[in-house]
Amino acid sequence: MYPDGTRRIRITVNGIVQGVGFRPFVYRLACTRSIQGFIRNTPSGVVIEAQGPGETLEGFLTEIERHPPPLARITALETVSVSCEPCSCFEIDLSVHGHEVETLIPPDIALCESCRSELFDSRNRRFRYPFINCTDCGPRYTIVESIPYDRPFTSMKGFPLCPDCAEEYRDPLDRRFHAQPNACPVCGPAVMLLDSFGNRLAADRVIREASAMLKAGKIVAVKGVGGFHLAVDARNGSAVQRLRDQKAREEKPFAVMMRDLASVRQICVVGSDEAAALRSAEAPIMLLEKSAGFPLPEIIAPGNDRLGVMLPYSPLHALLLEEGPDMVVMTSANCSDEPVLHDDADAVRRLVGIADAFLVHNRPILQKCDDSVAIHLSGALRLFRRSRGYVPAPVLLDEDGPPLLATGGELKNTLCLLHGRNAILSQHLGDMKNFETWQFFTDAARHLQELFRASPELVVHDLHPDYLTTRWASMQPLPLLGVQHHHAHLAACLAENGEHSPVIGLVLDGTGYGPDGTIWGGEVLIGDCAGVERFASLEAMPLPGGDAAILEPWRAALGYLYRSCPEIPYLPFLRDFMSNEVTELLVRNLHCPETSSCGRLFDVVAAVAGLRNRVFYEGQSAVELMQAAGGRLGSGRFSSGVEVRDGRLVMLVAPLVRDVASAVGDGMLPGEISRRFHRTLCDMLLDVTRRASSASGICTVALSGGVFQNSLLFETLVAELQASGYMVLTHTAVPCNDGGISLGQAVIGREYLKGKYGGVVGNG
């Protein structure tokens, strides 16, 4: 019946293969090779049945594996032989719905060059249409209700396609074939301009009017892809200051959206890798070095030699900056530590008194998603915040296993759902300190499980009993596992690097609950995802007032000086403070938790050096101490040492603190103090790494924890460890800060379900 050699195979493809032009790519490939059969989306993946001569099928399969569409990401591809069937062509079938979900939702994708060209082409029917998109760009995750990723299951279901858009949508040879957000001015979403009280303003050209407001120094709340931004002209210092005052954001740096790469080069130093990241489909905020003679108001990013920069990633942003200022501060529209706002009515209610106007649209945002933040260090892009553009693309694991959910930590929270080999991290949820973030967290946990129809067998949480994430976990009708914070950091680094052997982990951050009841944060661990030994740590010091000492580092500095010096020296940084009450706490050992935190050590040195006594955002002291070094280490160093205490090595902090205090008394400038401090800390870590390697025979070192956001420390330590012969594992797929620990918790949970979990030993 069939010519000799004709075969039929069924191909199941998993990964990001829906909403990225995968089906039309396969359709065109099949047609050019005269292959018969079909392709369809299913909850278990994209299924292809292809029929033709054996050699032709092999070439067809090779092309799919090696040269998929640019935004597709194949995580698994399986083939089986099936019986041949009568057919004469290749077709794209309707999607099939079921229970088990294997396909993945693509992230929100920045405006592609083809759509950008059409956006500004007066002959195109989508000329200046702020919602132009195609299969290569546009919103994805933020408009998804459920899968398969088809229009009826997105926020576009309320916008029936007009005949022209419907024809594009149905044509496999069209660039907009099954582009779910496809729309035009006739049938799609529209923009509106509201006054400060939410009343609609009459305007012939809404975006032009909003642009004019920005030029006039007004604050405009702009509804984007994943939520609202508050926008002002970045060149207008008084407007930027007014935004700071209105939002009560005293000193935390703002991000700036710039019209194009040429504009960015006027303001910042841009390398080729950084330029590629800015123009990538993910389009993160990039932390770039400010150029000499930085021409923007210093209050945009005070005390910082870097500026967060992004390019317009949506057509609405591109139009706004084309008509308005070429550089616009774009900061997340939220109140205090709450999540980004995404609902029109809620935004108007919460931003009364802040925004002068609201540029909104009627396409609902179903999943709010803040901007991602990245930096280029040691030859790779490093994420400081993983959100829009990256979520929910998975971190691919080496092994399959049962589903489970990890709840992350208290700060920079993310969730992680393990589903097969896919580690699916949520978007950045924020700091778990208020009801709004708690609600965002609970909604995200529910959405992840419903979207991927996963039933976790285990919930993994941080050991800290008072974290809201721990409390949420305890409310679930599922088995629980508490995981030590720094073990989770290390496991996250191992998971994203595909490393299964034991390593030496240098885990440095601000806060993590230790099994011994102290606050950890300067840890040297030896082990793997199943268990670790606490080989060494920074010397524990008192933190008078607990959390109060984090917000006011002078308190921490007083505690470290009390423990380190025979008598507390009277240094300039103490002149403005009533220190007697804090000293009394230290003398009586009341509310003075012990901490080995490396983050707090940075705070202390910054305070003693006279750089920062109060902080207005997390890590401010450490940032300013790093800035003071001017990008280089000192040739001199402060005292340090190592002792054995309670069965582990302790990196002594007291000698260093005494030396810093003496240097300040002798008139040493903060810049030189910072350079010597960074040199000393690097030397301490190199020394203890050598000791750990000698004791264990391990020559692989993993770096994790928020302290490694410090570019001077990170790049120096990576280079010097590699020069010493160590293999160094670092983060690129997830943040080194607490935004990545949910991944580590999750892979530790898998080890627990295998019966291999040993926890942390050497807690003393």
Tab-separated table of C-alpha atoms in Angstrom, residues 401-691:
chain	number	residue	atom	x	y	z
A	401	GLY	CA	11.321	12.772	40.526
A	402	PRO	CA	8.085	13.360	42.417
A	403	PRO	CA	6.477	16.826	42.465
A	404	LEU	CA	7.091	19.065	45.450
A	405	LEU	CA	6.802	22.728	46.388
A	406	ALA	CA	9.468	24.851	48.094
A	407	THR	CA	8.468	28.106	49.762
A	408	GLY	CA	11.716	30.105	49.739
A	409	GLY	CA	12.735	32.555	52.435
A	410	GLU	CA	11.539	35.783	53.985
A	411	LEU	CA	13.328	38.284	51.731
A	412	LYS	CA	13.300	38.401	47.921
A	413	ASN	CA	10.896	35.500	48.080
A	414	THR	CA	10.249	33.070	45.253
A	415	LEU	CA	8.509	29.705	45.170
A	416	CYS	CA	9.795	26.644	43.347
A	417	LEU	CA	7.662	23.826	41.953
A	418	LEU	CA	9.520	20.668	40.941
A	419	HIS	CA	7.626	19.010	38.107
A	420	GLY	CA	9.529	16.137	36.540
A	421	ARG	CA	12.929	17.461	35.547
A	422	ASN	CA	11.648	21.027	35.530
A	423	ALA	CA	12.343	23.347	38.444
A	424	ILE	CA	9.790	26.089	37.873
A	425	LEU	CA	10.494	29.179	39.954
A	426	SER	CA	7.850	31.812	40.488
A	427	GLN	CA	8.384	35.446	39.669
A	428	HIS	CA	9.952	37.673	42.325
A	429	LEU	CA	7.305	37.940	45.048
A	430	GLY	CA	9.052	40.383	47.384
A	431	ASP	CA	9.726	40.539	51.111
A	432	MET	CA	7.250	38.578	53.227
A	433	LYS	CA	6.524	41.378	55.667
A	434	ASN	CA	2.934	42.414	54.993
A	435	PHE	CA	-0.486	41.074	54.091
A	436	GLU	CA	-0.252	42.115	50.431
A	437	THR	CA	2.916	40.066	49.852
A	438	TRP	CA	1.424	37.164	51.816
A	439	GLN	CA	-1.600	37.262	49.499
A	440	PHE	CA	0.642	37.447	46.407
A	441	PHE	CA	2.591	34.464	47.745
A	442	THR	CA	-0.530	32.362	48.376
A	443	ASP	CA	-1.953	33.245	44.947
A	444	ALA	CA	1.339	32.334	43.253
A	445	ALA	CA	1.515	28.997	45.098
A	446	ARG	CA	-2.013	28.131	44.015
A	447	HIS	CA	-1.459	29.293	40.431
A	448	LEU	CA	1.724	27.261	39.947
A	449	GLN	CA	0.034	24.081	41.137
A	450	GLU	CA	-3.121	24.666	39.097
A	451	LEU	CA	-1.277	25.762	35.969
A	452	PHE	CA	0.865	22.637	35.853
A	453	ARG	CA	-1.768	20.427	37.505
A	454	ALA	CA	0.801	19.289	40.026
A	455	SER	CA	0.023	17.653	43.378
A	456	PRO	CA	3.120	18.102	45.561
A	457	GLU	CA	4.127	15.207	47.788
A	458	LEU	CA	6.154	17.470	50.083
A	459	VAL	CA	6.353	21.133	51.088
A	460	VAL	CA	9.854	22.402	51.917
A	461	HIS	CA	10.406	25.519	54.011
A	462	ASP	CA	13.108	27.467	55.840
A	463	LEU	CA	14.025	26.425	59.381
A	464	HIS	CA	13.141	29.828	60.817
A	465	PRO	CA	9.962	29.235	62.849
A	466	ASP	CA	8.701	32.824	62.540
A	467	TYR	CA	8.952	33.215	58.750
A	468	LEU	CA	5.547	33.646	57.124
A	469	THR	CA	6.635	31.049	54.558
A	470	THR	CA	7.165	28.550	57.383
A	471	ARG	CA	3.751	29.342	58.816
A	472	TRP	CA	2.121	28.928	55.400
A	473	ALA	CA	3.843	25.574	54.943
A	474	SER	CA	2.564	24.373	58.322
A	475	MET	CA	-0.994	25.132	57.191
A	476	GLN	CA	-0.797	22.772	54.206
A	477	PRO	CA	-2.208	19.220	54.478
A	478	LEU	CA	1.078	17.754	53.261
A	479	PRO	CA	4.308	16.346	54.709
A	480	LEU	CA	6.810	19.065	55.626
A	481	LEU	CA	10.582	19.427	55.606
A	482	GLY	CA	12.490	22.310	57.205
A	483	VAL	CA	15.797	23.088	55.473
A	484	GLN	CA	18.656	25.211	56.805
A	485	HIS	CA	18.961	28.491	54.910
A	486	HIS	CA	22.612	28.249	53.871
A	487	HIS	CA	22.372	24.614	52.875
A	488	ALA	CA	19.583	25.726	50.520
A	489	HIS	CA	21.861	28.426	49.067
A	490	LEU	CA	24.564	25.861	48.366
A	491	ALA	CA	22.106	23.339	46.917
A	492	ALA	CA	20.718	25.971	44.526
A	493	CYS	CA	24.202	26.589	43.140
A	494	LEU	CA	24.818	22.848	42.754
A	495	ALA	CA	21.454	22.277	41.063
A	496	GLU	CA	21.851	24.941	38.408
A	497	ASN	CA	25.387	23.732	37.645
A	498	GLY	CA	24.355	20.062	37.471
A	499	GLU	CA	26.881	19.149	40.179
A	500	HIS	CA	26.222	16.033	42.279
A	501	SER	CA	29.575	15.543	44.010
A	502	PRO	CA	30.420	17.162	47.354
A	503	VAL	CA	31.895	20.658	47.154
A	504	ILE	CA	33.272	23.357	49.413
A	505	GLY	CA	30.572	25.996	49.736
A	506	LEU	CA	31.365	29.595	50.612
A	507	VAL	CA	27.917	30.903	51.589
A	508	LEU	CA	27.881	34.547	52.622
A	509	ASP	CA	24.775	36.600	53.312
A	510	GLY	CA	23.024	38.742	55.898
A	511	THR	CA	20.723	36.443	57.825
A	512	GLY	CA	19.895	32.758	58.084
A	513	TYR	CA	18.500	30.794	60.996
A	514	GLY	CA	21.009	28.302	62.373
A	515	PRO	CA	20.051	25.003	64.022
A	516	ASP	CA	22.006	26.170	67.085
A	517	GLY	CA	19.658	29.136	67.519
A	518	THR	CA	22.154	31.777	66.320
A	519	ILE	CA	22.034	33.840	63.142
A	520	TRP	CA	24.329	32.378	60.483
A	521	GLY	CA	25.667	34.189	57.452
A	522	GLY	CA	29.416	33.661	57.044
A	523	GLU	CA	29.555	29.915	56.400
A	524	VAL	CA	31.958	27.406	54.886
A	525	LEU	CA	30.062	24.177	54.222
A	526	ILE	CA	31.323	20.896	52.819
A	527	GLY	CA	28.833	18.565	51.200
A	528	ASP	CA	26.077	18.260	48.629
A	529	CYS	CA	22.303	18.491	48.339
A	530	ALA	CA	21.780	15.537	50.679
A	531	GLY	CA	23.759	16.986	53.575
A	532	VAL	CA	26.603	19.270	54.634
A	533	GLU	CA	29.135	19.766	57.400
A	534	ARG	CA	29.601	23.238	58.854
A	535	PHE	CA	33.379	23.247	58.429
A	536	ALA	CA	33.977	26.893	59.344
A	537	SER	CA	32.216	30.176	60.016
A	538	LEU	CA	32.929	33.778	60.826
A	539	GLU	CA	33.337	34.496	64.525
A	540	ALA	CA	29.957	35.088	66.178
A	541	MET	CA	29.312	38.603	67.431
A	542	PRO	CA	26.444	40.203	69.396
A	543	LEU	CA	23.737	42.094	67.537
A	544	PRO	CA	22.201	44.462	70.106
A	545	GLY	CA	18.536	45.051	69.394
A	546	GLY	CA	18.323	42.283	66.777
A	547	ASP	CA	16.551	43.620	63.677
A	548	ALA	CA	17.014	47.203	64.905
A	549	ALA	CA	20.770	46.752	64.389
A	550	ILE	CA	20.153	45.816	60.745
A	551	LEU	CA	18.356	49.109	60.098
A	552	GLU	CA	20.830	51.085	62.204
A	553	PRO	CA	24.300	49.596	61.643
A	554	TRP	CA	25.851	51.814	64.318
A	555	ARG	CA	24.181	49.494	66.839
A	556	ALA	CA	25.827	46.450	65.254
A	557	ALA	CA	29.141	48.309	65.200
A	558	LEU	CA	28.836	49.026	68.913
A	559	GLY	CA	28.181	45.332	69.564
A	560	TYR	CA	31.214	44.221	67.545
A	561	LEU	CA	33.452	46.810	69.249
A	562	TYR	CA	32.198	45.723	72.686
A	563	ARG	CA	33.155	42.106	71.949
A	564	SER	CA	36.436	42.941	70.177
A	565	CYS	CA	38.058	45.711	72.237
A	566	PRO	CA	39.108	45.917	75.913
A	567	GLU	CA	37.194	49.211	76.002
A	568	ILE	CA	34.849	50.660	73.424
A	569	PRO	CA	36.817	53.392	71.624
A	570	TYR	CA	35.015	56.697	71.213
A	571	LEU	CA	34.953	57.072	67.437
A	572	PRO	CA	33.369	59.823	65.313
A	573	PHE	CA	30.465	57.641	64.167
A	574	LEU	CA	29.125	57.472	67.744
A	575	ARG	CA	28.891	61.232	68.306
A	576	ASP	CA	25.272	61.553	67.157
A	577	PHE	CA	23.885	58.599	69.100
A	578	MET	CA	22.842	57.842	72.634
A	579	SER	CA	24.847	54.647	72.960
A	580	ASN	CA	24.437	54.064	76.706
A	581	GLU	CA	21.186	52.133	76.318
A	582	VAL	CA	22.709	49.862	73.696
A	583	THR	CA	25.806	49.352	75.829
A	584	GLU	CA	23.528	48.368	78.721
A	585	LEU	CA	21.958	45.676	76.524
A	586	LEU	CA	25.430	44.347	75.767
A	587	VAL	CA	26.556	44.397	79.390
A	588	ARG	CA	23.425	42.560	80.517
A	589	ASN	CA	23.317	40.371	77.374
A	590	LEU	CA	19.673	41.278	76.735
A	591	HIS	CA	18.208	41.001	73.234
A	592	CYS	CA	21.661	40.534	71.733
A	593	PRO	CA	21.432	37.534	69.388
A	594	GLU	CA	24.735	36.081	68.220
A	595	THR	CA	25.520	36.262	64.513
A	596	SER	CA	28.222	34.986	62.185
A	597	SER	CA	26.743	37.097	59.363
A	598	CYS	CA	29.101	38.378	56.688
A	599	GLY	CA	26.510	40.991	55.714
A	600	ARG	CA	26.559	42.412	59.224
A	601	LEU	CA	30.374	42.547	59.112
A	602	PHE	CA	30.109	44.817	56.059
A	603	ASP	CA	27.601	46.973	57.963
A	604	VAL	CA	29.967	47.260	60.921
A	605	VAL	CA	33.009	48.261	58.871
A	606	ALA	CA	30.928	50.829	56.953
A	607	ALA	CA	29.621	52.320	60.215
A	608	VAL	CA	32.986	52.443	61.969
A	609	ALA	CA	34.552	54.022	58.865
A	610	GLY	CA	31.898	56.754	58.990
A	611	LEU	CA	30.133	55.814	55.763
A	612	ARG	CA	26.657	54.729	56.885
A	613	ASN	CA	24.899	54.627	60.269
A	614	ARG	CA	21.332	54.123	59.054
A	615	VAL	CA	20.129	52.246	55.985
A	616	PHE	CA	17.097	52.891	53.828
A	617	TYR	CA	17.249	49.690	51.801
A	618	GLU	CA	18.724	46.241	52.234
A	619	GLY	CA	22.463	46.096	51.627
A	620	GLN	CA	22.975	49.869	51.453
A	621	SER	CA	25.950	49.826	53.835
A	622	ALA	CA	27.647	47.058	51.874
A	623	VAL	CA	27.041	48.859	48.573
A	624	GLU	CA	28.542	52.105	49.842
A	625	LEU	CA	31.509	50.331	51.422
A	626	MET	CA	32.210	48.617	48.098
A	627	GLN	CA	31.827	51.934	46.224
A	628	ALA	CA	34.357	53.568	48.545
A	629	ALA	CA	37.030	51.100	47.399
A	630	GLY	CA	36.938	52.586	43.898
A	631	GLY	CA	37.025	49.197	42.203
A	632	ARG	CA	40.340	47.970	43.618
A	633	LEU	CA	41.787	46.156	46.612
A	634	GLY	CA	44.404	47.519	48.955
A	635	SER	CA	47.993	46.308	49.158
A	636	GLY	CA	47.759	46.401	52.924
A	637	ARG	CA	45.461	44.308	55.048
A	638	PHE	CA	43.962	44.144	58.519
A	639	SER	CA	44.635	41.459	61.110
A	640	SER	CA	42.778	38.152	60.991
A	641	GLY	CA	43.167	34.627	62.226
A	642	VAL	CA	41.606	31.185	62.553
A	643	GLU	CA	40.854	29.166	65.670
A	644	VAL	CA	39.232	25.825	66.371
A	645	ARG	CA	36.102	26.263	68.492
A	646	ASP	CA	33.433	23.689	69.241
A	647	GLY	CA	34.885	21.345	66.646
A	648	ARG	CA	34.933	23.747	63.701
A	649	LEU	CA	37.199	26.483	62.372
A	650	VAL	CA	36.279	30.044	63.262
A	651	MET	CA	37.499	32.950	61.114
A	652	LEU	CA	38.284	35.612	63.702
A	653	VAL	CA	36.517	38.933	63.311
A	654	ALA	CA	37.689	40.683	66.488
A	655	PRO	CA	41.259	41.421	65.248
A	656	LEU	CA	39.873	42.928	62.063
A	657	VAL	CA	37.387	45.124	63.950
A	658	ARG	CA	40.132	46.356	66.308
A	659	ASP	CA	42.339	47.251	63.345
A	660	VAL	CA	39.546	49.123	61.572
A	661	ALA	CA	38.829	51.119	64.737
A	662	SER	CA	42.544	51.948	65.114
A	663	ALA	CA	42.759	52.974	61.443
A	664	VAL	CA	39.840	55.371	61.876
A	665	GLY	CA	41.478	56.822	65.000
A	666	ASP	CA	44.695	57.327	62.999
A	667	GLY	CA	42.806	59.216	60.273
A	668	MET	CA	42.737	56.576	57.543
A	669	LEU	CA	40.204	57.516	54.855
A	670	PRO	CA	37.149	55.314	54.234
A	671	GLY	CA	38.371	54.388	50.740
A	672	GLU	CA	41.587	52.846	52.023
A	673	ILE	CA	39.724	51.127	54.875
A	674	SER	CA	37.379	49.558	52.325
A	675	ARG	CA	40.227	48.398	50.088
A	676	ARG	CA	42.063	46.789	52.998
A	677	PHE	CA	38.875	45.220	54.321
A	678	HIS	CA	38.060	43.607	50.973
A	679	ARG	CA	41.647	42.337	50.669
A	680	THR	CA	41.504	40.883	54.182
A	681	LEU	CA	38.160	39.175	53.628
A	682	CYS	CA	39.365	37.614	50.370
A	683	ASP	CA	42.502	36.349	52.100
A	684	MET	CA	40.452	34.869	54.966
A	685	LEU	CA	38.187	33.022	52.527
A	686	LEU	CA	41.089	31.765	50.424
A	687	ASP	CA	42.862	30.510	53.539
A	688	VAL	CA	39.858	28.620	54.892
A	689	THR	CA	39.155	27.183	51.420
A	690	ARG	CA	42.667	25.724	51.335
A	691	ARG	CA	42.128	24.238	54.788
